[in-house]
Amino acid sequence: MDHIDRASVDLDALFRPERVAVIGASDAEGRPTTLNWRRVAGWAERVGAEAVPVHPRRAVVDGRTAYRSIEDVPGQVDVAIVLIGDVDSVLPGIAAKGVGFVVLFAAGYAETGPDGERRQAELVRSLRAAGVRALGPNTNMNLFEEFRTDLPGRPIALITQSGHQGRPVFQGQELGIRFSHWAPTGNEADLNAAHFVDYFAHEDDTGAIALYLEGFADGTAFRRAARAAARRGVPLVAVKVGRTELGRSWAMSHTGHLAGADDVASAVMRQYGIARVDGLDELLDTAALFARAGDPPHAGVCVYAISGGTSAHMADLLGAAGIDLPELSAETVTALRQWIPDYLRVSNPVDNGGHPVGDWRGRRILETILADPAVGILVVPITGAFPPMSDTLVADLVAVAETTDKPICVVWGSPSGTEDAYRRVLLGSQLPVFRTFGNCVAAIRALADHLDFRERAHELPVVPDPPPALAGPGRQLTELDAKRLLAAHGVPVSRDALCAGADEAARAIDDQGGPVVVKAVVDGLAHKSEHGLVRLGIADAAEGRAVVADFERIVADLPGRELAGVLVSEQVHGGVEMVVGIAPDPVFGPTVMLGVGGVAVEVYRDVSFRVPPFDRPEVHRMIDELTGSALLTGFRGAPPVDLEPLVDVVMAVQQLAADGVVTELDINPLIVLPDRVVAVDALASIPDPHENAGAVA
């Protein structure tokens, strides 16, 4: 797949064409092609385009002149929409006509298996050769929906790899939520989600981009598009299916086993500020909040309700989500006491007891809360309709919202949702409105993260071209060679001596002068400790000789293995065991992992991932994501560590990944001491020149 290039993929002609030809258009009632033709014809009229029917046996369709082939259509055709199943029969005419874009409704391609994949690849090759860009195949006609133009505010642009999964999101129009575009990308044989993210991010009025993703056609292009959106301040919200961990046939290290495909996808979304949500309802609600929130000053939240129980419940959920609920100023509290009795809490949450919302006091309370500098977002949970007070409260909320740049999030908890205050007033406003506490909290959490991310979005480094694709897992290095490679690239490693047998091991132990670690060297055996081939605290030469004799007996019982030597290593005392590694990802390329290490790393799975390139502050965020990060800050009286040497190692490992020096790496453990770090064990694979001689980027 090509990478994002806005000059070569001008999607304006797809969304704003002058002439659209519909191949297979029909006016026979009850036929799907008739429904789709009329949908396109209606859309074309709304956007000021001409829709032309193409049918080999009809001269007229719905009163319009029909043409036997697309080549017979007079003038330039910007978009050809193919409704028939025999796509191959019309491709030569599309190519000859010089059409810019083709929309392929037909299924039966890559989604069906290897033969379909072959047909799809041939389809794209023939279209590309003629300069035609394709949407689909196996796509729906959602691009040609009726987009309401009577709704105010900044719109959501929708991208879905499944048209049906976008339907409940797009129907947010019925709730007053504005949409500008819907790109149903289908199989993404050519145009993919990344092209549309890039295009929508450069539309001046886009409030948010909502995505339903099943995979990534081009990881590099997606990252470039996400970076462009981030730098333009356009929020992305995504549902990404496929959370189950996929096996990794190349994995020989902890890193490879831990880096399931979904872990890497989640890391990329965090790295580029994409809010990942689980449900389609969350996708709509979170995108709508982004589109309507504007540019709040900060994410400090105040909860305002008529009930102490409601206030406590919402505050509890917000607090559990890590959302800041700041104390209101003394001046604000004093002002609120004019209208709210002393026995009710007003410091945040604010509980008014109910009655003040029914008269002039309600608006004064709202204005006072929003004037407090500590408040960036106001959350008003209304657990059920209670007219006439709820009607007055809603009217005040809508009126006050027009006077402030701070978003007012309303939760309308009535199960019926038929009340005029909800249907006519709230949904007719530009307030972010939710039906559940959970969706409101999740959306605010996403908004808070976005406000934090936007401060550093301009620092996102340029995404380079991907490294050459590898034909195999590479050649595995010995531990000693892996450490030598790391040391050459700036990673501190333990002092090691490779010994041929017991006599050399005994001398090496004496030379190091103290307890050491003795390890067997066995070609192709990654995790030696699982076989009893790592011994700690070996104090003298005699004990070392005994250990070597044990190793010889153990290895003799391992089929096809030979003891190639013994490694006598410095034993590092104290510190925190961490793991740093590189795992290959088929979509996003070499991926860097940081986590809490040791023999149980795969049990606890306390790890964080990033895809190069990234900067030092991003490594600090990786550390903060770890539950075990508390171990580095002085847990239970232990001295805190200097994090910068650890960051140095992650940055060095990132460079190894970016340069393609290492295909897979596992430094475990990396001992983090108060003032330094030491890699005491490492596994690494490097590109095999024989296997990868024919690899291409």
XYZ file of C-alpha atoms in Angstrom:
697
model
C 0.000 0.000 0.000
C 1.169 3.546 -0.669
C 1.656 5.984 2.159
C -0.470 9.035 2.719
C 0.143 11.638 0.032
C -2.595 14.249 -0.094
C -1.407 15.532 -3.465
C -1.903 12.143 -5.143
C -5.188 11.237 -3.425
C -7.388 14.303 -3.726
C -10.542 13.049 -2.040
C -12.363 16.283 -2.842
C -13.404 14.738 -6.144
C -14.872 11.748 -4.297
C -16.926 13.776 -1.846
C -17.628 16.761 -4.105
C -17.836 15.357 -7.640
C -19.346 17.066 -10.638
C -20.556 13.870 -12.313
C -21.251 10.406 -10.870
C -21.939 7.352 -13.045
C -23.876 4.484 -11.453
C -23.205 1.195 -13.239
C -26.135 -1.142 -12.736
C -28.656 1.611 -11.957
C -32.234 0.364 -12.070
C -35.774 1.614 -11.480
C -37.356 -1.831 -11.083
C -39.220 -1.673 -7.783
C -37.994 -3.877 -4.971
C -34.483 -4.385 -6.311
C -31.430 -3.462 -4.185
C -29.823 -1.768 -7.185
C -32.855 0.517 -7.448
C -32.560 1.484 -3.798
C -28.862 2.213 -4.136
C -29.241 4.121 -7.408
C -31.906 6.365 -5.894
C -29.795 6.904 -2.798
C -26.871 8.064 -4.933
C -29.132 10.197 -7.145
C -30.588 11.946 -4.092
C -27.158 12.525 -2.609
C -25.831 13.893 -5.905
C -28.657 16.396 -6.080
C -27.895 17.569 -2.538
C -24.178 18.088 -3.225
C -24.704 19.685 -6.622
C -23.494 16.771 -8.755
C -25.014 15.079 -11.787
C -25.933 11.400 -11.330
C -25.915 9.385 -14.568
C -27.406 5.861 -14.819
C -25.493 3.222 -16.759
C -27.386 0.107 -17.894
C -26.667 -2.113 -20.899
C -30.358 -2.686 -21.753
C -32.212 0.421 -20.586
C -32.395 3.750 -22.358
C -34.104 5.513 -19.462
C -33.892 4.993 -15.671
C -36.198 7.011 -13.449
C -36.748 9.448 -16.292
C -33.035 10.032 -16.874
C -31.100 9.088 -19.977
C -29.192 5.874 -19.354
C -26.051 4.825 -21.210
C -25.007 1.334 -22.273
C -21.494 1.723 -20.888
C -19.565 4.255 -18.899
C -17.547 5.104 -21.991
C -20.754 6.385 -23.597
C -21.377 8.893 -20.778
C -20.601 12.371 -22.124
C -17.958 14.441 -20.388
C -15.696 13.726 -17.454
C -16.832 11.192 -14.805
C -15.382 11.818 -11.353
C -16.838 8.801 -9.567
C -18.066 5.468 -10.905
C -20.229 3.391 -8.597
C -20.371 -0.291 -9.510
C -23.529 -1.994 -8.251
C -23.188 -5.163 -10.329
C -21.355 -8.298 -9.234
C -19.324 -8.756 -12.440
C -16.858 -5.998 -11.655
C -14.205 -7.268 -14.056
C -16.466 -6.719 -17.075
C -16.681 -2.959 -16.520
C -13.122 -2.227 -15.357
C -11.706 -1.658 -18.864
C -14.355 0.952 -19.590
C -13.753 2.694 -16.251
C -10.031 2.794 -16.962
C -10.522 4.021 -20.518
C -12.875 6.779 -19.357
C -10.250 8.169 -16.989
C -12.499 8.007 -13.926
C -10.916 9.322 -10.737
C -12.638 7.079 -8.199
C -14.598 3.847 -8.280
C -16.849 2.591 -5.463
C -17.114 -1.209 -5.472
C -20.232 -2.537 -3.792
C -19.599 -6.192 -4.715
C -18.390 -8.747 -2.172
C -16.496 -11.983 -2.782
C -12.934 -10.728 -2.610
C -10.308 -10.869 0.158
C -12.935 -11.587 2.802
C -13.563 -15.001 1.206
C -10.046 -16.453 1.356
C -6.909 -16.882 -0.783
C -8.671 -16.944 -4.143
C -10.561 -13.779 -3.242
C -7.330 -12.156 -2.093
C -5.777 -12.915 -5.477
C -8.760 -11.455 -7.330
C -8.676 -8.356 -5.149
C -4.953 -7.816 -5.750
C -5.451 -8.118 -9.503
C -8.361 -5.690 -9.331
C -6.279 -3.055 -7.569
C -3.322 -3.518 -9.913
C -5.467 -2.927 -12.976
C -7.132 0.150 -11.485
C -3.883 1.653 -10.245
C -2.314 1.188 -13.675
C -5.096 3.378 -15.063
C -4.818 5.962 -12.290
C -8.174 5.001 -10.711
C -8.526 4.916 -6.893
C -10.939 2.390 -5.402
C -13.193 2.412 -2.344
C -13.994 -1.154 -1.325
C -14.711 -3.762 -2.528
C -17.289 -5.190 -0.134
C -18.404 -1.725 0.900
C -21.815 -0.215 1.499
C -23.345 2.925 0.035
C -23.072 4.848 3.296
C -20.960 7.571 1.706
C -24.183 8.646 -0.042
C -26.408 8.939 3.046
C -28.551 11.987 3.663
C -26.569 14.317 5.888
C -28.741 16.790 7.754
C -27.780 20.368 7.079
C -30.079 21.891 9.676
C -27.962 20.883 12.669
C -25.593 23.417 14.250
C -22.110 22.923 15.625
C -18.962 21.200 14.453
C -19.615 17.838 12.784
C -18.310 14.310 13.272
C -16.667 12.583 10.315
C -17.305 8.823 10.443
C -15.048 6.057 9.101
C -16.142 2.427 9.330
C -14.720 -0.775 7.939
C -18.198 -2.246 8.355
C -21.133 -0.202 7.125
C -23.638 -1.822 9.461
C -21.516 -1.056 12.522
C -21.612 2.611 11.619
C -25.391 2.763 11.441
C -26.092 3.289 15.183
C -23.401 5.977 15.281
C -24.687 7.832 12.223
C -28.196 7.752 13.633
C -26.930 10.235 16.196
C -28.335 12.736 13.708
C -31.707 11.903 15.240
C -30.313 13.197 18.550
C -29.196 16.446 16.950
C -25.564 15.399 16.468
C -24.170 16.655 13.197
C -22.221 14.463 10.750
C -20.302 15.721 7.742
C -19.080 12.503 6.054
C -19.272 8.749 6.269
C -16.511 6.697 4.645
C -17.330 2.962 4.588
C -13.970 1.492 3.636
C -14.896 -2.182 3.272
C -11.957 -4.409 2.388
C -9.616 -1.404 2.010
C -8.005 -2.894 -1.073
C -6.865 0.597 -2.052
C -8.202 3.576 -0.125
C -8.087 2.827 3.587
C -8.985 4.441 6.882
C -5.707 6.362 6.969
C -6.521 8.248 3.745
C -9.840 9.371 5.191
C -8.412 10.310 8.600
C -5.910 12.543 6.827
C -8.569 14.089 4.602
C -11.107 14.745 7.367
C -8.416 16.161 9.668
C -7.687 18.817 7.041
C -11.341 19.824 6.677
C -11.609 23.091 8.558
C -14.790 22.407 10.518
C -14.276 18.768 11.572
C -15.093 18.499 15.275
C -14.022 14.865 15.702
C -13.308 11.739 13.674
C -15.059 8.544 14.785
C -13.651 5.206 13.599
C -14.813 1.610 13.643
C -11.729 -0.476 12.838
C -11.230 -4.165 12.303
C -7.595 -3.892 11.219
C -4.990 -1.616 9.700
C -4.243 -1.858 5.991
C -1.062 0.176 6.414
C 0.304 0.840 9.898
C 2.753 3.502 8.754
C 0.099 5.422 6.828
C -2.285 5.248 9.778
C 0.327 6.664 12.137
C 1.100 9.476 9.693
C -2.573 10.348 9.393
C -3.063 10.211 13.170
C -0.068 12.498 13.605
C -1.522 14.968 11.111
C -4.841 14.965 12.973
C -3.083 15.449 16.304
C -1.068 18.397 15.049
C -4.243 20.019 13.723
C -6.034 19.439 17.030
C -8.681 17.111 15.574
C -9.641 14.399 18.098
C -9.899 10.754 17.025
C -12.165 8.242 18.779
C -12.027 4.588 17.811
C -13.591 1.210 18.371
C -10.972 -1.379 17.456
C -12.206 -4.970 17.452
C -9.923 -7.971 17.875
C -8.813 -7.677 21.503
C -7.962 -11.377 21.747
C -4.232 -12.090 21.779
C -2.861 -13.599 18.619
C -0.089 -16.150 18.630
C 3.261 -14.991 17.361
C 5.124 -17.680 15.458
C 8.457 -15.842 15.660
C 8.373 -15.219 19.386
C 11.291 -16.703 21.274
C 11.421 -14.046 24.023
C 9.204 -12.686 26.751
C 8.764 -9.574 24.622
C 7.418 -11.517 21.679
C 5.021 -13.517 23.823
C 3.712 -10.403 25.543
C 3.232 -8.240 22.448
C -0.120 -9.464 21.202
C -1.445 -7.611 18.193
C -4.023 -5.737 20.262
C -1.418 -4.590 22.789
C 0.473 -2.857 20.009
C -2.687 -1.343 18.521
C -3.594 0.082 21.935
C -0.081 1.467 22.348
C -0.245 3.222 18.975
C -3.568 4.789 19.927
C -2.147 6.073 23.205
C 0.974 7.317 21.460
C -1.064 9.356 18.961
C -3.773 10.533 21.341
C -6.605 8.376 19.972
C -9.392 7.711 22.457
C -10.164 3.993 22.347
C -13.667 3.006 23.425
C -15.472 -0.334 23.531
C -19.048 0.225 22.399
C -20.703 2.004 19.505
C -22.737 4.033 21.996
C -19.479 5.186 23.613
C -18.092 5.989 20.173
C -21.029 8.310 19.493
C -21.093 9.895 22.936
C -17.355 10.514 23.142
C -17.080 11.882 19.617
C -20.073 14.148 20.275
C -18.439 15.512 23.428
C -15.261 16.267 21.489
C -17.218 17.990 18.729
C -19.255 20.073 21.177
C -16.778 20.750 23.983
C -14.767 23.238 21.975
C -11.584 24.221 23.772
C -12.140 24.043 27.542
C -9.442 25.689 29.671
C -8.664 22.487 31.612
C -10.245 19.225 32.781
C -11.184 20.150 36.349
C -14.734 18.826 36.828
C -17.475 20.105 39.108
C -20.569 17.994 39.760
C -23.869 19.799 40.344
C -27.066 17.968 41.264
C -30.272 18.281 43.249
C -29.502 15.187 45.315
C -26.648 14.300 47.617
C -26.874 10.670 46.536
C -26.677 11.580 42.872
C -23.738 13.903 43.534
C -21.858 11.265 45.511
C -22.474 8.572 42.900
C -21.239 10.678 39.999
C -18.276 12.029 41.974
C -17.324 8.491 42.942
C -17.312 7.338 39.312
C -15.345 10.367 38.157
C -12.799 9.937 40.927
C -12.381 6.237 40.149
C -11.639 7.212 36.541
C -8.840 9.495 37.739
C -10.687 12.710 36.898
C -9.853 15.755 39.003
C -12.681 17.231 41.115
C -11.079 20.382 42.534
C -12.329 22.198 45.605
C -14.220 25.382 44.766
C -12.758 28.625 45.988
C -13.814 30.184 49.283
C -15.393 33.032 47.326
C -17.487 30.618 45.285
C -18.593 28.695 48.379
C -19.590 31.930 50.109
C -21.638 33.006 47.091
C -23.383 29.631 46.816
C -24.379 29.802 50.480
C -26.689 32.697 49.581
C -28.975 30.214 47.799
C -28.109 26.769 49.196
C -28.704 25.810 52.865
C -25.736 25.301 55.207
C -26.391 21.583 55.713
C -25.788 20.796 52.011
C -22.328 20.367 50.466
C -21.214 23.072 48.044
C -17.434 22.649 47.851
C -17.642 20.086 44.946
C -19.855 18.269 44.394
C -22.502 20.954 44.751
C -25.821 19.691 46.158
C -28.601 22.289 45.996
C -31.290 20.180 47.669
C -33.723 20.580 44.771
C -35.793 23.688 45.322
C -33.347 26.348 44.046
C -33.486 24.926 40.520
C -37.150 25.828 40.252
C -36.703 29.584 40.408
C -34.267 32.430 39.708
C -31.666 30.948 42.061
C -30.930 28.064 39.687
C -29.300 30.195 37.037
C -27.324 32.220 39.580
C -25.900 28.977 41.011
C -24.841 27.760 37.573
C -23.196 31.069 36.699
C -21.330 31.133 40.016
C -19.969 27.605 39.636
C -18.828 28.207 36.057
C -17.097 31.438 37.065
C -14.782 29.536 39.424
C -11.298 29.202 37.813
C -10.965 25.654 39.186
C -13.901 24.500 37.059
C -13.165 23.518 33.476
C -16.129 21.182 32.924
C -19.525 21.099 34.638
C -21.347 17.788 34.975
C -25.066 17.860 35.772
C -26.592 14.412 36.387
C -30.395 14.461 36.207
C -31.399 11.004 37.396
C -35.014 11.316 36.319
C -37.574 13.810 35.077
C -39.227 15.823 37.840
C -41.278 18.550 36.157
C -41.639 21.435 36.458
C -38.258 21.805 38.232
C -36.391 19.650 35.708
C -37.850 21.739 32.884
C -36.561 24.916 34.506
C -33.169 23.353 35.217
C -32.765 22.272 31.576
C -33.782 25.698 30.291
C -31.220 27.330 32.595
C -28.492 24.909 31.488
C -29.088 25.693 27.817
C -29.160 29.428 28.450
C -26.017 29.484 30.598
C -24.117 27.276 28.122
C -24.390 30.051 25.557
C -22.445 32.378 27.861
C -19.402 30.169 28.592
C -16.668 28.226 26.796
C -16.738 25.574 29.533
C -18.661 22.452 28.465
C -21.747 21.515 30.461
C -22.297 17.751 30.318
C -25.839 16.657 31.132
C -26.880 13.112 31.991
C -30.603 12.606 31.340
C -31.399 9.509 33.357
C -35.100 9.090 32.661
C -35.571 5.630 31.115
C -38.366 6.797 28.821
C -36.549 9.716 27.213
C -39.805 11.089 25.855
C -39.974 14.218 27.987
C -40.037 17.598 26.233
C -37.155 18.823 28.389
C -35.026 16.064 26.877
C -36.412 15.654 23.359
C -37.114 19.244 22.461
C -34.811 21.322 24.659
C -31.667 19.304 25.426
C -31.443 17.556 22.073
C -32.162 20.822 20.321
C -29.203 22.446 22.027
C -25.463 22.055 21.633
C -24.985 20.642 25.120
C -23.203 17.271 25.360
C -26.041 14.992 26.513
C -25.638 11.456 27.849
C -28.085 8.768 28.897
C -25.788 6.939 31.321
C -23.316 7.936 34.007
C -20.781 5.475 32.603
C -20.693 6.941 29.104
C -20.444 10.447 30.505
C -17.482 9.521 32.709
C -15.727 7.647 29.873
C -16.163 10.595 27.516
C -14.845 13.094 30.067
C -11.870 10.828 30.747
C -11.164 10.814 27.005
C -11.524 14.601 26.850
C -9.156 15.051 29.799
C -6.600 12.813 28.102
C -6.996 14.792 24.885
C -6.445 18.095 26.676
C -3.222 16.687 28.094
C -2.169 15.206 24.758
C -2.768 18.356 22.732
C -0.061 20.138 24.726
C 2.539 17.794 23.262
C 0.951 16.901 19.909
C 3.285 19.266 18.065
C 6.246 17.262 19.419
C 5.248 14.029 17.691
C 8.195 13.055 15.485
C 7.849 12.454 11.768
C 6.947 8.839 10.999
C 9.707 7.355 8.821
C 9.314 4.816 6.064
C 9.021 1.284 7.432
C 12.134 -0.914 7.639
C 12.537 -3.676 5.066
C 10.213 -6.626 5.560
C 12.018 -9.655 6.971
C 11.712 -13.104 5.493
C 12.199 -14.883 8.802
C 12.878 -14.460 12.505
C 16.573 -13.779 12.050
C 19.620 -15.368 13.671
C 19.654 -15.782 17.436
C 22.730 -14.501 19.271
C 24.296 -16.005 22.348
C 23.791 -14.105 25.567
C 27.371 -12.858 25.477
C 27.099 -11.670 21.882
C 23.757 -10.012 22.661
C 25.340 -8.139 25.559
C 28.288 -7.085 23.423
C 25.866 -5.706 20.869
C 23.976 -3.819 23.570
C 27.167 -2.412 25.077
C 28.258 -1.181 21.663
C 25.011 0.784 21.481
C 25.240 2.374 24.906
C 23.436 -0.115 27.156
C 25.386 -0.897 30.373
C 25.874 -4.653 30.796
C 27.261 -6.916 33.483
C 30.907 -8.066 33.520
C 31.041 -11.514 31.907
C 33.617 -14.167 31.156
C 33.002 -16.975 28.675
C 34.642 -20.174 29.897
C 35.267 -23.409 28.038
C 34.956 -25.656 31.107
C 35.272 -26.048 34.860
C 38.908 -24.925 35.120
C 38.335 -21.649 33.270
C 35.134 -21.067 35.246
C 37.025 -21.531 38.507
C 39.646 -18.970 37.478
C 36.939 -16.490 36.377
C 35.203 -16.804 39.738
C 38.450 -16.081 41.532
C 39.120 -13.113 39.241
C 35.720 -11.545 39.974
C 36.348 -11.980 43.698
C 32.932 -12.574 45.144
C 29.568 -14.195 44.574
C 28.851 -14.513 40.869
C 26.212 -15.933 38.565
C 27.107 -19.021 36.552
C 25.094 -19.811 33.408
C 25.255 -22.635 30.923
C 25.808 -21.698 27.285
C 23.594 -23.897 25.107
C 22.963 -22.953 21.496
C 19.276 -22.357 20.745
C 18.137 -22.568 24.376
C 16.507 -19.264 25.246
C 15.333 -19.535 28.862
C 18.064 -21.410 30.699
C 16.678 -20.855 34.205
C 13.699 -23.064 33.391
C 16.126 -25.995 33.085
C 18.192 -25.211 36.168
C 21.040 -23.853 34.079
C 21.428 -20.554 35.974
C 22.958 -20.511 39.481
C 23.218 -17.442 41.698
C 25.594 -16.636 44.533
C 28.447 -18.915 43.548
C 31.156 -17.861 46.004
C 34.321 -19.770 45.134
C 36.093 -21.957 42.599
C 35.118 -25.254 44.227
C 31.444 -24.380 44.169
C 31.846 -23.296 40.543
C 33.336 -26.652 39.543
C 30.378 -28.438 41.120
C 27.941 -26.225 39.225
C 29.627 -26.970 35.895
C 29.380 -30.692 36.612
C 25.635 -30.261 37.299
C 25.229 -28.384 34.023
C 26.908 -31.200 32.114
C 24.464 -33.748 33.565
C 21.404 -31.559 32.871
C 22.342 -30.770 29.287
C 23.098 -34.388 28.573
C 19.413 -35.127 29.254
C 18.204 -32.437 26.838
C 17.699 -33.977 23.379
C 19.796 -32.371 20.681
C 21.565 -29.960 23.067
C 25.236 -29.586 23.884
C 27.004 -27.566 26.557
C 29.011 -25.025 24.545
C 30.568 -23.335 27.554
C 29.887 -21.543 30.812
C 29.302 -17.843 31.373
C 30.531 -16.399 34.650
C 28.757 -13.097 35.260
C 28.832 -10.282 37.747
C 26.072 -10.647 40.346
C 24.268 -7.352 40.846
C 22.657 -6.926 44.251
C 19.495 -4.991 45.000
C 17.624 -2.789 42.576
C 14.399 -3.301 40.644
C 14.155 -5.916 37.904
C 12.797 -4.459 34.665
C 12.439 -5.812 31.143
C 13.118 -3.902 27.918
C 12.676 -5.474 24.527
C 11.820 -5.321 20.845
C 9.087 -7.395 19.228
C 8.225 -7.497 15.520
C 4.675 -6.442 14.695
C 3.333 -7.291 11.217
C 1.368 -4.031 10.966
C 3.341 -1.369 12.823
C 6.830 -2.834 12.607
C 9.417 -3.146 15.399
C 7.781 -2.358 18.737
C 9.571 -1.422 21.970
C 8.418 -2.872 25.288
C 9.144 -1.716 28.837
C 7.893 -3.542 31.895
C 8.469 -4.974 35.311
C 10.819 -7.897 34.695
C 11.988 -11.106 36.283
C 11.020 -14.723 35.797
C 7.308 -13.960 36.283
C 7.087 -11.225 33.662
C 4.603 -13.213 31.561
C 2.437 -13.851 34.629
C 2.056 -10.245 35.722
C 2.120 -8.718 32.215
C 2.899 -5.305 33.673
C 4.222 -3.896 30.413
C 3.894 -0.908 28.119
C 4.567 -0.637 24.374
C 5.495 2.096 21.921
C 6.323 2.126 18.210
C 9.397 4.152 17.157
C 10.019 6.986 16.824
C 9.245 8.501 20.218
C 10.986 10.909 22.588
C 12.166 10.796 26.199
C 8.948 12.217 27.688
C 7.111 9.345 25.985
C 9.360 6.871 27.822
C 8.412 8.547 31.103
C 4.769 8.032 30.166
C 5.525 4.351 29.518
C 6.964 4.132 33.034
C 3.924 5.874 34.516
C 1.617 3.341 32.829
C 3.201 0.482 34.778
C 1.518 -0.635 37.980
C 4.981 -1.494 39.279
C 6.325 1.999 38.663
C 5.914 2.567 42.406
C 8.887 0.222 42.895
C 11.073 2.832 41.218
C 10.026 5.719 43.448
C 11.067 4.335 46.832
C 8.511 1.681 47.761
C 8.508 0.721 51.475
C 11.651 2.595 52.357
C 13.753 1.526 49.377
C 15.768 4.370 47.865
C 14.165 5.968 44.798
C 15.993 5.461 41.535
C 17.190 7.971 38.988
C 14.894 7.250 36.033
C 17.139 8.833 33.416
C 19.524 5.845 33.020
C 16.460 3.655 32.447
C 15.158 6.128 29.884
C 18.592 6.064 28.239
C 18.318 2.303 27.771
C 14.825 2.486 26.253
C 15.976 5.192 23.856
C 19.005 3.087 22.864
C 16.773 0.071 22.299
C 14.435 2.223 20.223
C 17.371 3.155 18.000
C 18.291 -0.514 17.579
C 14.705 -1.184 16.474
C 14.533 1.818 14.146
C 17.861 0.977 12.504
C 16.898 -2.648 11.962
C 19.980 -3.844 13.838
C 17.909 -6.247 15.963
C 14.772 -8.111 14.915
C 13.846 -9.252 18.417
C 15.315 -8.384 21.812
C 14.714 -9.273 25.431
C 16.755 -7.612 28.200
C 15.473 -9.377 31.280
C 16.316 -8.493 33.870
C 17.608 -4.990 33.482
C 18.547 -4.146 37.064
C 17.627 -0.552 37.907
C 19.728 0.739 40.818
C 19.462 4.148 42.496
C 22.148 5.645 40.268
C 22.617 3.269 37.314
C 21.225 0.324 35.353
C 22.800 -2.992 34.389
C 21.611 -5.523 31.815
C 22.366 -8.890 33.399
C 20.681 -11.128 30.813
C 19.713 -10.626 27.189
C 18.350 -12.501 24.207
C 18.601 -11.047 20.728
C 18.056 -11.962 17.106
C 19.625 -10.086 14.237
C 18.655 -10.080 10.552
C 19.903 -13.138 8.722
C 21.396 -11.914 5.427
C 20.693 -15.245 3.747
C 17.009 -15.369 4.727
C 16.382 -11.695 3.950
C 18.339 -11.298 0.739
C 15.129 -10.859 -1.254
C 13.092 -8.947 1.294
C 11.441 -5.706 0.189
C 10.074 -2.735 2.058
